[in-house]
CSV table of C-alpha atoms and ligand atoms in Angstrom, one decimal:
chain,number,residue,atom,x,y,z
E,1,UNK,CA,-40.2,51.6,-104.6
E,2,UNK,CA,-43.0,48.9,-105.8
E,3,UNK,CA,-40.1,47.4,-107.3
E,4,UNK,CA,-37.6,47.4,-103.9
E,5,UNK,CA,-41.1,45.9,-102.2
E,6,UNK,CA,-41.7,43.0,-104.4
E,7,UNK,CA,-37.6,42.0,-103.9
E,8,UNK,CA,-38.0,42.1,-100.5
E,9,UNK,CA,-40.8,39.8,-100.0
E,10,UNK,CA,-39.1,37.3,-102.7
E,11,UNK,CA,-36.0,37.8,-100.1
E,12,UNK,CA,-38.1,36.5,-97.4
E,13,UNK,CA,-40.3,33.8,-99.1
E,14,UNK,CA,-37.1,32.6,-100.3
E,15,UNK,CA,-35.5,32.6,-96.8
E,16,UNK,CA,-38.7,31.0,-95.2
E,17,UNK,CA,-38.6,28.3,-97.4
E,18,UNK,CA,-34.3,27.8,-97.3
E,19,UNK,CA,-35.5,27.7,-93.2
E,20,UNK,CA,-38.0,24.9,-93.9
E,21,UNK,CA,-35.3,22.5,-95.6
E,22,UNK,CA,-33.4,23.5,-92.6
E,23,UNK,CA,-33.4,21.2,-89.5
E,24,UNK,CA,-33.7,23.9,-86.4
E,25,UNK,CA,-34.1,21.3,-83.9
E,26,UNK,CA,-33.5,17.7,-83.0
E,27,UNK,CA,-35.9,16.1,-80.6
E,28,UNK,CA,-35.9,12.9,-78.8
E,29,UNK,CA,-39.0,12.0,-78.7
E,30,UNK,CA,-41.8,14.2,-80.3
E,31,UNK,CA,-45.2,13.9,-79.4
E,32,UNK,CA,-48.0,15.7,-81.4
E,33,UNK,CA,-51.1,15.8,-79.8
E,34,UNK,CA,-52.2,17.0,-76.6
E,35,UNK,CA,-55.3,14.9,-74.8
E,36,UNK,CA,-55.0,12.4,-72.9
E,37,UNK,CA,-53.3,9.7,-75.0
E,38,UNK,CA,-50.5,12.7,-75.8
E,39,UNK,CA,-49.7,13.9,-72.1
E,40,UNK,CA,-49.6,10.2,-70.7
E,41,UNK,CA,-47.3,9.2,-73.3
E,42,UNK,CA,-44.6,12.7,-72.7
E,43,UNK,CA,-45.3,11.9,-68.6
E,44,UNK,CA,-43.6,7.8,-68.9
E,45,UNK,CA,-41.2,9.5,-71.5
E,46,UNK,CA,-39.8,12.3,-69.4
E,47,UNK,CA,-40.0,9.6,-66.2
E,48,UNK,CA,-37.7,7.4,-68.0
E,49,UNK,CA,-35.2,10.3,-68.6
E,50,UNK,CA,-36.0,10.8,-72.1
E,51,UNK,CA,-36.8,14.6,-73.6
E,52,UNK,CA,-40.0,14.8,-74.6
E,53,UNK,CA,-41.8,17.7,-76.4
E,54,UNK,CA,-45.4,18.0,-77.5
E,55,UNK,CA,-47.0,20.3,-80.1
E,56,UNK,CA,-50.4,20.5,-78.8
E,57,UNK,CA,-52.0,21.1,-82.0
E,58,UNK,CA,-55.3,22.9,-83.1
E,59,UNK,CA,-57.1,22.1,-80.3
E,60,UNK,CA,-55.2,22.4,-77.0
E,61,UNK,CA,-56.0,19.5,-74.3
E,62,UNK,CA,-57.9,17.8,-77.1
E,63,UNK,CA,-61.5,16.9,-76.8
E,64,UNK,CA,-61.9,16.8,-73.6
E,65,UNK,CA,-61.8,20.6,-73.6
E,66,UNK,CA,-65.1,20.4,-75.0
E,67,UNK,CA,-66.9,18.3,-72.4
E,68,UNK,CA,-68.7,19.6,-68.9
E,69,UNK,CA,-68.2,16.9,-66.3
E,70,UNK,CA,-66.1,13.6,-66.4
E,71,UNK,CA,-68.0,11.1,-64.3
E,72,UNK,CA,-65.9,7.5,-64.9
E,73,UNK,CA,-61.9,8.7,-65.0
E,74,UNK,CA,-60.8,7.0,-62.5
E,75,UNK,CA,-59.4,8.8,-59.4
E,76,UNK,CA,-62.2,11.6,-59.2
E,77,UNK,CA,-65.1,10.3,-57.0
E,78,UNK,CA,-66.4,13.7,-57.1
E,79,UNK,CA,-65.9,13.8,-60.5
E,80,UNK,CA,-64.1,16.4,-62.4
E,81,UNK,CA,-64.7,18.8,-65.5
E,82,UNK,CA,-62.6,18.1,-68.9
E,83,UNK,CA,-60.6,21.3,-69.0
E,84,UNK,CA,-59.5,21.2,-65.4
E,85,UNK,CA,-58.6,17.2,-65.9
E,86,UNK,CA,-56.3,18.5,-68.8
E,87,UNK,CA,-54.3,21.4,-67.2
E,88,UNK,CA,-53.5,18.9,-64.4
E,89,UNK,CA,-52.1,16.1,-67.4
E,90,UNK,CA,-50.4,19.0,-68.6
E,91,UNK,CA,-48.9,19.9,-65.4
E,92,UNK,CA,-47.9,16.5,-64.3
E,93,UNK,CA,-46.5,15.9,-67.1
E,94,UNK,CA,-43.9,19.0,-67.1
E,95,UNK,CA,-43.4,18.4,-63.7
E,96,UNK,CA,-40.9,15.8,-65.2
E,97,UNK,CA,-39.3,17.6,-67.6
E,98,UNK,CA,-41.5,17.9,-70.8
E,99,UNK,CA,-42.0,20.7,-73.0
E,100,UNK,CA,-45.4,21.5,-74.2
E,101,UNK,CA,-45.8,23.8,-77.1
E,102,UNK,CA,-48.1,26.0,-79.4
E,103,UNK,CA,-48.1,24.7,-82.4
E,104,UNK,CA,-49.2,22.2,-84.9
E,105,UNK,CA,-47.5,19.6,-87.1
E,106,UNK,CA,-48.5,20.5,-91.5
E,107,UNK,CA,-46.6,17.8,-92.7
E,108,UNK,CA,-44.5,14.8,-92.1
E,109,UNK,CA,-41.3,12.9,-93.7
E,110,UNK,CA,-40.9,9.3,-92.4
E,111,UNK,CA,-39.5,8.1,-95.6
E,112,UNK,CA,-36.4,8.3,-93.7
E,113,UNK,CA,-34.1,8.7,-90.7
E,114,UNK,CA,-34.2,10.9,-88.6
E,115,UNK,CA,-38.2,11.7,-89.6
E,116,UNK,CA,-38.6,15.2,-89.9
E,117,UNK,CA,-41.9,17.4,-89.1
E,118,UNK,CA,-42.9,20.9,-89.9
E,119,UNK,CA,-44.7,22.5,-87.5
E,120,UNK,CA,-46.8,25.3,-88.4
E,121,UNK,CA,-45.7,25.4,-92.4
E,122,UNK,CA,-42.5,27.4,-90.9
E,123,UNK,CA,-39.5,25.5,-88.6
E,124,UNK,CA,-38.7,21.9,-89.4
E,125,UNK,CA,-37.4,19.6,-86.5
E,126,UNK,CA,-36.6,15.6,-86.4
E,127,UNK,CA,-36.9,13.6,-83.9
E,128,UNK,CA,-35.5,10.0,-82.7
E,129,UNK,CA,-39.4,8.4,-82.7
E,130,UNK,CA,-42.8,9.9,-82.8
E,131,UNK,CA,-45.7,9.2,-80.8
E,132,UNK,CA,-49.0,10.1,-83.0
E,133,UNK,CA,-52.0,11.0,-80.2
E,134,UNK,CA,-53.9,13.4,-82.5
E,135,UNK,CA,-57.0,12.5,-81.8
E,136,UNK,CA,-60.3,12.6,-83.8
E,137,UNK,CA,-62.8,15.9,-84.6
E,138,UNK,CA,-66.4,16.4,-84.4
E,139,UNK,CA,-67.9,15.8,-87.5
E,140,UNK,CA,-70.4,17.5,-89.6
E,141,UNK,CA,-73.4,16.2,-91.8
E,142,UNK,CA,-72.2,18.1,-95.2
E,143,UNK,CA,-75.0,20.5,-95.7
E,144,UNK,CA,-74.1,23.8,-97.8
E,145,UNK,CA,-76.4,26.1,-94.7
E,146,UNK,CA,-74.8,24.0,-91.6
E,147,UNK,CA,-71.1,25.1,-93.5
E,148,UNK,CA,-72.5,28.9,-94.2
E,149,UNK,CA,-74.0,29.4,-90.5
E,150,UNK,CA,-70.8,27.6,-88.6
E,151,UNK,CA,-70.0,30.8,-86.1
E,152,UNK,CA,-73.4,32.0,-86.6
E,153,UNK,CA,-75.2,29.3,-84.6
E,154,UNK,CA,-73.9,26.1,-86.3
E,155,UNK,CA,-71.5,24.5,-83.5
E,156,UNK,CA,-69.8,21.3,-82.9
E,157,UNK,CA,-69.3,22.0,-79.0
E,158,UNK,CA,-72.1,22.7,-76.7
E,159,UNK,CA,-69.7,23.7,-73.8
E,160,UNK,CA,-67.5,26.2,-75.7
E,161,UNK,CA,-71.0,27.8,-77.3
E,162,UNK,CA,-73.8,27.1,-75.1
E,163,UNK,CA,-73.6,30.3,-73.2
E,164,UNK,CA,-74.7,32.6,-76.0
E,165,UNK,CA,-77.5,30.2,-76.0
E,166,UNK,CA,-79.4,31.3,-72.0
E,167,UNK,CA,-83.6,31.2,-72.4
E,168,UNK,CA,-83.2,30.2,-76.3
E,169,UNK,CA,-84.2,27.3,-78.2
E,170,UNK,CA,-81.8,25.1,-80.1
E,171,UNK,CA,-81.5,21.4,-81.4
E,172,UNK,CA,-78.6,18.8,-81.1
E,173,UNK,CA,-78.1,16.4,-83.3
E,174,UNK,CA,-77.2,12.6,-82.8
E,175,UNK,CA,-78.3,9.7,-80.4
E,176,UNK,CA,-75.1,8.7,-78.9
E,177,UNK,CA,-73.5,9.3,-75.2
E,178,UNK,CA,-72.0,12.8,-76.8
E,179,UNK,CA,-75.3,14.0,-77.9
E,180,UNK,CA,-77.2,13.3,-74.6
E,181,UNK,CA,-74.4,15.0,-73.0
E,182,UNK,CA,-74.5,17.6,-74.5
E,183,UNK,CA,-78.4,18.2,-74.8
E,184,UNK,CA,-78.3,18.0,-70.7
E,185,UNK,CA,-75.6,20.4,-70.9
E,186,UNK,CA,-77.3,22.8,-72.9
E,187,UNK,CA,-80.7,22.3,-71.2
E,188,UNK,CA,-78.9,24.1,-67.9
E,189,UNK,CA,-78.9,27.1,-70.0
E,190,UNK,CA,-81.6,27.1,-73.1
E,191,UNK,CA,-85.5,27.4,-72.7
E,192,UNK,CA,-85.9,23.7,-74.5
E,193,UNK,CA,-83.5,21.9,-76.6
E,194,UNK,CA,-84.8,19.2,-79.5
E,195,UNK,CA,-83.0,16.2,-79.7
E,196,UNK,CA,-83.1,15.1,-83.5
E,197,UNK,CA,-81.9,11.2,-83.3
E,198,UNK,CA,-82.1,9.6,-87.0
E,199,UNK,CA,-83.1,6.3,-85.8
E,200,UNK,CA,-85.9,4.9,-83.4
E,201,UNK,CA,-83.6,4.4,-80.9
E,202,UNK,CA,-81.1,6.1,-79.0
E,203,UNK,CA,-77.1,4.7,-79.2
E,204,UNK,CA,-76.2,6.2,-75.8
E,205,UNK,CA,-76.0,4.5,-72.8
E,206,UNK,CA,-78.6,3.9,-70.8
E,207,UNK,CA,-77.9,6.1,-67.5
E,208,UNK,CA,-77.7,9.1,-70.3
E,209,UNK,CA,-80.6,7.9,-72.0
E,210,UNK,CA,-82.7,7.8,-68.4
E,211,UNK,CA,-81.0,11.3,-68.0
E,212,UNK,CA,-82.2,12.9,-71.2
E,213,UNK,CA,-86.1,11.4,-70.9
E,214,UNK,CA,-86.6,12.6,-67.7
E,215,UNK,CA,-85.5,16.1,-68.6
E,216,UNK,CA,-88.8,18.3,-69.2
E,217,UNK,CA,-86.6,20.4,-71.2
E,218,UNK,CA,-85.6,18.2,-73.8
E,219,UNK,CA,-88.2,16.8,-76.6
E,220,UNK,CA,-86.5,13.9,-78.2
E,221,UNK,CA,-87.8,13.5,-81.9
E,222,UNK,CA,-86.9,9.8,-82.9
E,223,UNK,CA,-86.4,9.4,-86.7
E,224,UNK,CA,-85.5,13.0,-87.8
E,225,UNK,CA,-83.3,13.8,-90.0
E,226,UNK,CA,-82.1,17.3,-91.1
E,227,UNK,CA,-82.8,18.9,-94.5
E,228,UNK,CA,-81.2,22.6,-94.3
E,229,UNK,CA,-80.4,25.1,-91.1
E,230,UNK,CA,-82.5,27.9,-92.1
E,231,UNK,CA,-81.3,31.5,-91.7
E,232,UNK,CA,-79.7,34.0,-93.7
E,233,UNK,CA,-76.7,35.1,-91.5
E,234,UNK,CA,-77.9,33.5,-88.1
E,235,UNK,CA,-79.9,30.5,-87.4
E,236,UNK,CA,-83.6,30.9,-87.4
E,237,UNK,CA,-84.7,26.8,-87.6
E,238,UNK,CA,-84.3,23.8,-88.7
E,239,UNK,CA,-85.5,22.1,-91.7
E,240,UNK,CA,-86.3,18.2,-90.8
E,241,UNK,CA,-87.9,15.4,-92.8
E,242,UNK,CA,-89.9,12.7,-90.0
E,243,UNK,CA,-89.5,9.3,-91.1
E,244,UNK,CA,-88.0,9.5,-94.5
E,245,UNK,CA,-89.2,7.5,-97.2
E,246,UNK,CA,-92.3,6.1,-95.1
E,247,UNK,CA,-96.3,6.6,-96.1
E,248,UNK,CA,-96.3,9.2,-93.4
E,249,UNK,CA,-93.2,11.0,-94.1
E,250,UNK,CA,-93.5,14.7,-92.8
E,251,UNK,CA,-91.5,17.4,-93.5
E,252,UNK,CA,-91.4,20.4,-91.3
E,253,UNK,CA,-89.3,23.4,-89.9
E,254,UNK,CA,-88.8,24.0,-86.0
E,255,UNK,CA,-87.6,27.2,-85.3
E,256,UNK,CA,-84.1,27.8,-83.5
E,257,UNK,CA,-81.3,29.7,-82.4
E,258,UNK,CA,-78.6,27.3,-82.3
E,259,UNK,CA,-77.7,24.0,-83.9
E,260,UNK,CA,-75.3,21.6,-82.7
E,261,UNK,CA,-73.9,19.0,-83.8
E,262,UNK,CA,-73.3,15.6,-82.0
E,263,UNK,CA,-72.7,12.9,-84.5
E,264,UNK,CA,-69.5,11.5,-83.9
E,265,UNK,CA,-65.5,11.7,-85.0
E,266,UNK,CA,-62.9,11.5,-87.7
E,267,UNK,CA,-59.8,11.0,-87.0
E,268,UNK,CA,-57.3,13.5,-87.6
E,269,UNK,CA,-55.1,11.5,-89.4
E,270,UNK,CA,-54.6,13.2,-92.8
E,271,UNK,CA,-50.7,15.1,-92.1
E,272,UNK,CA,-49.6,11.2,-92.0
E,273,UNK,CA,-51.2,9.4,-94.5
E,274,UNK,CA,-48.2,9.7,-97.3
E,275,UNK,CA,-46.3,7.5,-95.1
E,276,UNK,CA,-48.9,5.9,-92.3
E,277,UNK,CA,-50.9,3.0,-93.1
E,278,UNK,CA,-54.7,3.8,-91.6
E,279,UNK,CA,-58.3,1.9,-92.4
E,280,UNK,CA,-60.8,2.7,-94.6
E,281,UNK,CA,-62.4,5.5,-92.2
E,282,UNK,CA,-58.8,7.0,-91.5
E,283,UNK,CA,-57.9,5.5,-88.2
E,284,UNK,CA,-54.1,4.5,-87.8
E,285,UNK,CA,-54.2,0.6,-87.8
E,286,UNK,CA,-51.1,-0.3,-85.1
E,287,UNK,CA,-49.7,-3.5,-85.2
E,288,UNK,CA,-51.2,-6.2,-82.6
E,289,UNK,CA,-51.4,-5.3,-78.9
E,290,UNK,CA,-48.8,-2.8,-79.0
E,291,UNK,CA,-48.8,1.2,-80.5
E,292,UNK,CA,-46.4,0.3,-83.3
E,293,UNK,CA,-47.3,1.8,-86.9
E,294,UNK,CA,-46.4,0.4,-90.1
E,295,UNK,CA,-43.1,2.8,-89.8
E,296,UNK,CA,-40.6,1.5,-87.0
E,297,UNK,CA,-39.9,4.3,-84.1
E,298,UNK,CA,-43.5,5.7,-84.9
E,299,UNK,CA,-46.3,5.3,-82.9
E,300,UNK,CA,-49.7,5.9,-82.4
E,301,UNK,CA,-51.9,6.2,-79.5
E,302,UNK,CA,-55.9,7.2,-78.7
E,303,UNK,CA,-58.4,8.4,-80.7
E,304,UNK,CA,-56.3,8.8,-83.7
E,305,UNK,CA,-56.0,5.0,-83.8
E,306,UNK,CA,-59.1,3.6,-81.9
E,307,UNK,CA,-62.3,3.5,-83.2
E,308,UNK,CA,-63.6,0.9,-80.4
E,309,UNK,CA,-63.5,2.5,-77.1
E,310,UNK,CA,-62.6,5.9,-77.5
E,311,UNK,CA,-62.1,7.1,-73.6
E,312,UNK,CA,-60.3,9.5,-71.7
E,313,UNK,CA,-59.2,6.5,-69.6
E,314,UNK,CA,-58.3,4.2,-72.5
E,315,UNK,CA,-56.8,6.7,-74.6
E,316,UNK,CA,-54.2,7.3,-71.6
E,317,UNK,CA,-53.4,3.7,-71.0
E,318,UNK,CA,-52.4,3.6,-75.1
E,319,UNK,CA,-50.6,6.6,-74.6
E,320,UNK,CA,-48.6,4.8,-71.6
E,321,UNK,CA,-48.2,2.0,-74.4
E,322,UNK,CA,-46.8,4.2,-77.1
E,323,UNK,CA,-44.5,5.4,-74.2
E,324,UNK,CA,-42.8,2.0,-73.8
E,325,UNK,CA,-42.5,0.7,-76.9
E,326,UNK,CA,-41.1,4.2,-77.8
E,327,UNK,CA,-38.3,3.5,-75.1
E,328,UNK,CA,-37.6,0.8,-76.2
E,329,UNK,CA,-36.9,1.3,-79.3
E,330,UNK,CA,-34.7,4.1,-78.5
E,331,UNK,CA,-32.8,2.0,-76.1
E,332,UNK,CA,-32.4,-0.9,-78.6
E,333,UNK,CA,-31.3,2.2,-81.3
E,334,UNK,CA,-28.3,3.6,-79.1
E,335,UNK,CA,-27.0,0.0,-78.2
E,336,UNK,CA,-26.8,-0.8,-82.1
E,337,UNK,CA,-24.8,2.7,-82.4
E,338,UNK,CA,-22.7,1.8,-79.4
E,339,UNK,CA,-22.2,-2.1,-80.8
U,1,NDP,P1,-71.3,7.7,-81.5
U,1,NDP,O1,-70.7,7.2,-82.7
U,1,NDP,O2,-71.5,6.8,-80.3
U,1,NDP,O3,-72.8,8.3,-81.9
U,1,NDP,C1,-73.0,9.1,-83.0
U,1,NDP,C2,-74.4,9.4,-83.1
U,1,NDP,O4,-74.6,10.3,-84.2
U,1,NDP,C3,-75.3,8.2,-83.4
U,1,NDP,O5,-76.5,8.3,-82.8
U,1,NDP,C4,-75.4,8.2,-84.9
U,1,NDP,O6,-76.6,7.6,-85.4
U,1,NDP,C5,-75.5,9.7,-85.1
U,1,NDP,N1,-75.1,10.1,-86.5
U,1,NDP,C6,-74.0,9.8,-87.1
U,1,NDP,N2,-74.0,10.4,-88.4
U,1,NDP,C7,-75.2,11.0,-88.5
U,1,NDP,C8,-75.8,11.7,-89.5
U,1,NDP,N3,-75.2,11.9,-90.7
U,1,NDP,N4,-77.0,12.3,-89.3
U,1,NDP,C9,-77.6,12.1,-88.1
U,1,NDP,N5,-77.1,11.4,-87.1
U,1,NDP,C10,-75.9,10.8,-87.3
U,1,NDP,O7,-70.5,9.0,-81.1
U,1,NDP,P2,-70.4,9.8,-79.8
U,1,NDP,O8,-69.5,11.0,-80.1
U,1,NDP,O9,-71.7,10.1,-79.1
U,1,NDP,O10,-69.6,8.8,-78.8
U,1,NDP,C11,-68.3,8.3,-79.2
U,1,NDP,C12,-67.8,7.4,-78.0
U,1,NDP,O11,-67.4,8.2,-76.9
U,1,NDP,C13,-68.8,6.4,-77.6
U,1,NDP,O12,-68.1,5.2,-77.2
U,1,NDP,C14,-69.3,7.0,-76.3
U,1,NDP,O13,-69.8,6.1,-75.4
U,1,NDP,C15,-68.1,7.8,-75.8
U,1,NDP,N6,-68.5,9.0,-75.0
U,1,NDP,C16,-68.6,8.8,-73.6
U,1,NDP,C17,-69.0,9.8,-72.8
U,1,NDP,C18,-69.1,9.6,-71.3
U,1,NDP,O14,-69.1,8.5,-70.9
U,1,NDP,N7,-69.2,10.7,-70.5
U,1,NDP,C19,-69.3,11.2,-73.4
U,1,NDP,C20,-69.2,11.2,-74.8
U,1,NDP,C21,-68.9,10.1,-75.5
U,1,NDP,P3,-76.8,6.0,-85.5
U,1,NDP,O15,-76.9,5.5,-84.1
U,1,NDP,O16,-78.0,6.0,-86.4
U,1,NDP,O17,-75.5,5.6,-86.2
């Protein structure tokens, strides 16, 4: 019976893996990614009468998924809140014919045509040109006790975790326009939130920064850095070193419930770099004004290939880029077929 067993599941590894090599679909134009930059470009794709389909990826509707209210999108006078903005891309955008998926893209071959992706380790499909609009990911500082207590008060998204969070104390890490976001965020909910900023200055801008002084829930502590999250299987504090390497260098621990972390992006570029050319930090370098990669007929748009700007807004006017030179290129492929 063991034996019978053992066949079988060589029967289906095999199988899975003949299905891989297999191509179970052919796609016009695939878009992986699904913020901003990924639903603007499917929207001018489907409007031109091309087929369009998106794999939304590990994180559905992208970053903005994670934030409370968006203030300066244009269009919203009231303003609007990040998950709400991102069902109504998503439903413009199949509206016009696009198909928007589960699933995320584990690996890439542009080494030749038609480029190929597998999406989920499990069905491979190719595609006449890719648009790129993956994004970027909030990053982490590296500690071995931020890694052991992610899920048990470590976080990387205020919105998604600040409700476990009501009448407790946490910190927030970072000094730019995501941290003070999300320490006024979590100061709606939590008894007082510490704002642990490594330099003596914040990076935000300055309507946040007025925002986050005048909040008598949130103590800013300028030039802290953090040593260790402390607790065993939840978060109990924070270990922080006040002005490192100075005379009157201080270390000390404030106790806490919940961590988060607010200190920027990577790019989630990695499934492409075989074949995409990227800079040092991993951002997809496009060639000039326009959202072409080193690889003709792919192309990349938002966060995934902007380290500058990084908005909603801008990330959808590079996605309506990648759209058009995608077009194009597809028209300009079918009248070399036809000539
Ligand atoms: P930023 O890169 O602007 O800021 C990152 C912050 O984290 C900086 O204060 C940086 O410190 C700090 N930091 C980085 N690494 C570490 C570390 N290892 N330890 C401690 N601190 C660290 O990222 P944001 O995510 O805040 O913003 C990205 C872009 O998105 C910006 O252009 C921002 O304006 C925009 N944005 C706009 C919003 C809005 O308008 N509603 C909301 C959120 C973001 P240092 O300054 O010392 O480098």
């Amino acid at each position: 019976m063991a034996l019978f067993n053992s066949l079988n599941l060589d029967d289906k590894k095999n199988n899975q893996q003949k299905n891989i090599d297999e191509v179970s679909e052919h796609i016009q134009v695939l878009v992986i990614g699904s913020g901003p930059a990924g639903y603007t470009a499917s929207l001018y794709i489907a409007r031109a009468g091309l087929k369009a389909v998106i794999y939304q990826g590990m994180q559905a509707g992208g970053q903005l998924m994670e934030t409370t209210e968006v203030e300066n999108f244009p269009g919203y006078p009231e303003g609007i809140t990040g998950p709400v903005m991102m069902q109504d891309f998503q439903k413009q955008t199949e509206r016009f014919g696009t198909e928007v998926r589960w699933g995320e893209v584990t690996s890439v071959d542009f080494s030749k045509k038609p480029y190929t992706a597998i999406i989920d380790g499990e069905k491979k499909v190719s595609a006449d040109a890719v648009i790129i609009a993956t994004g970027a990911s909030a990053k982490y500082l590296g500690l071995e006790s931020e890694q052991r207590l992610k899920g048990g008060g470590v976080s990387g998204c205020a919105t998604c975790d600040g409700f476990f969070y009501r009448d407790k104390v946490v910190a927030v890490v970072g000094g730019g326009d995501t941290a003070a976001e999300e320490a006024l965020y979590l100061a709606t909910l939590a008894k007082k939130v510490h704002l642990l900023i490594r330099k003596p200055f914040m990076r935000a801008s300055k309507i946040m920064q007025e925002r986050v002084m005048k909040n008598p829930k949130i103590e800013v502590l300028f030039e802290h850095n953090t040593v260790e999250v402390l607790g065993d299987k939840t978060v109990t504090g924070v270990k922080v070193v006040k002005r490192k390497g100075e005379a009157d260098e201080k270390i000390y621990d404030i106790p806490i419930d919940g961590f988060f972390l607010a200190i920027g992006h990577k790019p989630n570029s990695d499934v492409f770099k075989e074949f995409i050319k990227t800079d040092e930090v991993g951002y997809i370098i496009t060639e000039g004004k326009t959202s072409k990669t080193n690889i003709p007929g792919v192309f990349a748009c938002g966060d995934v290939q902007d380290s500058t700007y990084r908005q909603a807004v801008t990330a959808a006017g590079s996605g309506c880029m990648a759209a058009l030179d995608a077009e194009r290129y597809i028209s300009e492929m079918e009248f070399n077929k036809e000539a």
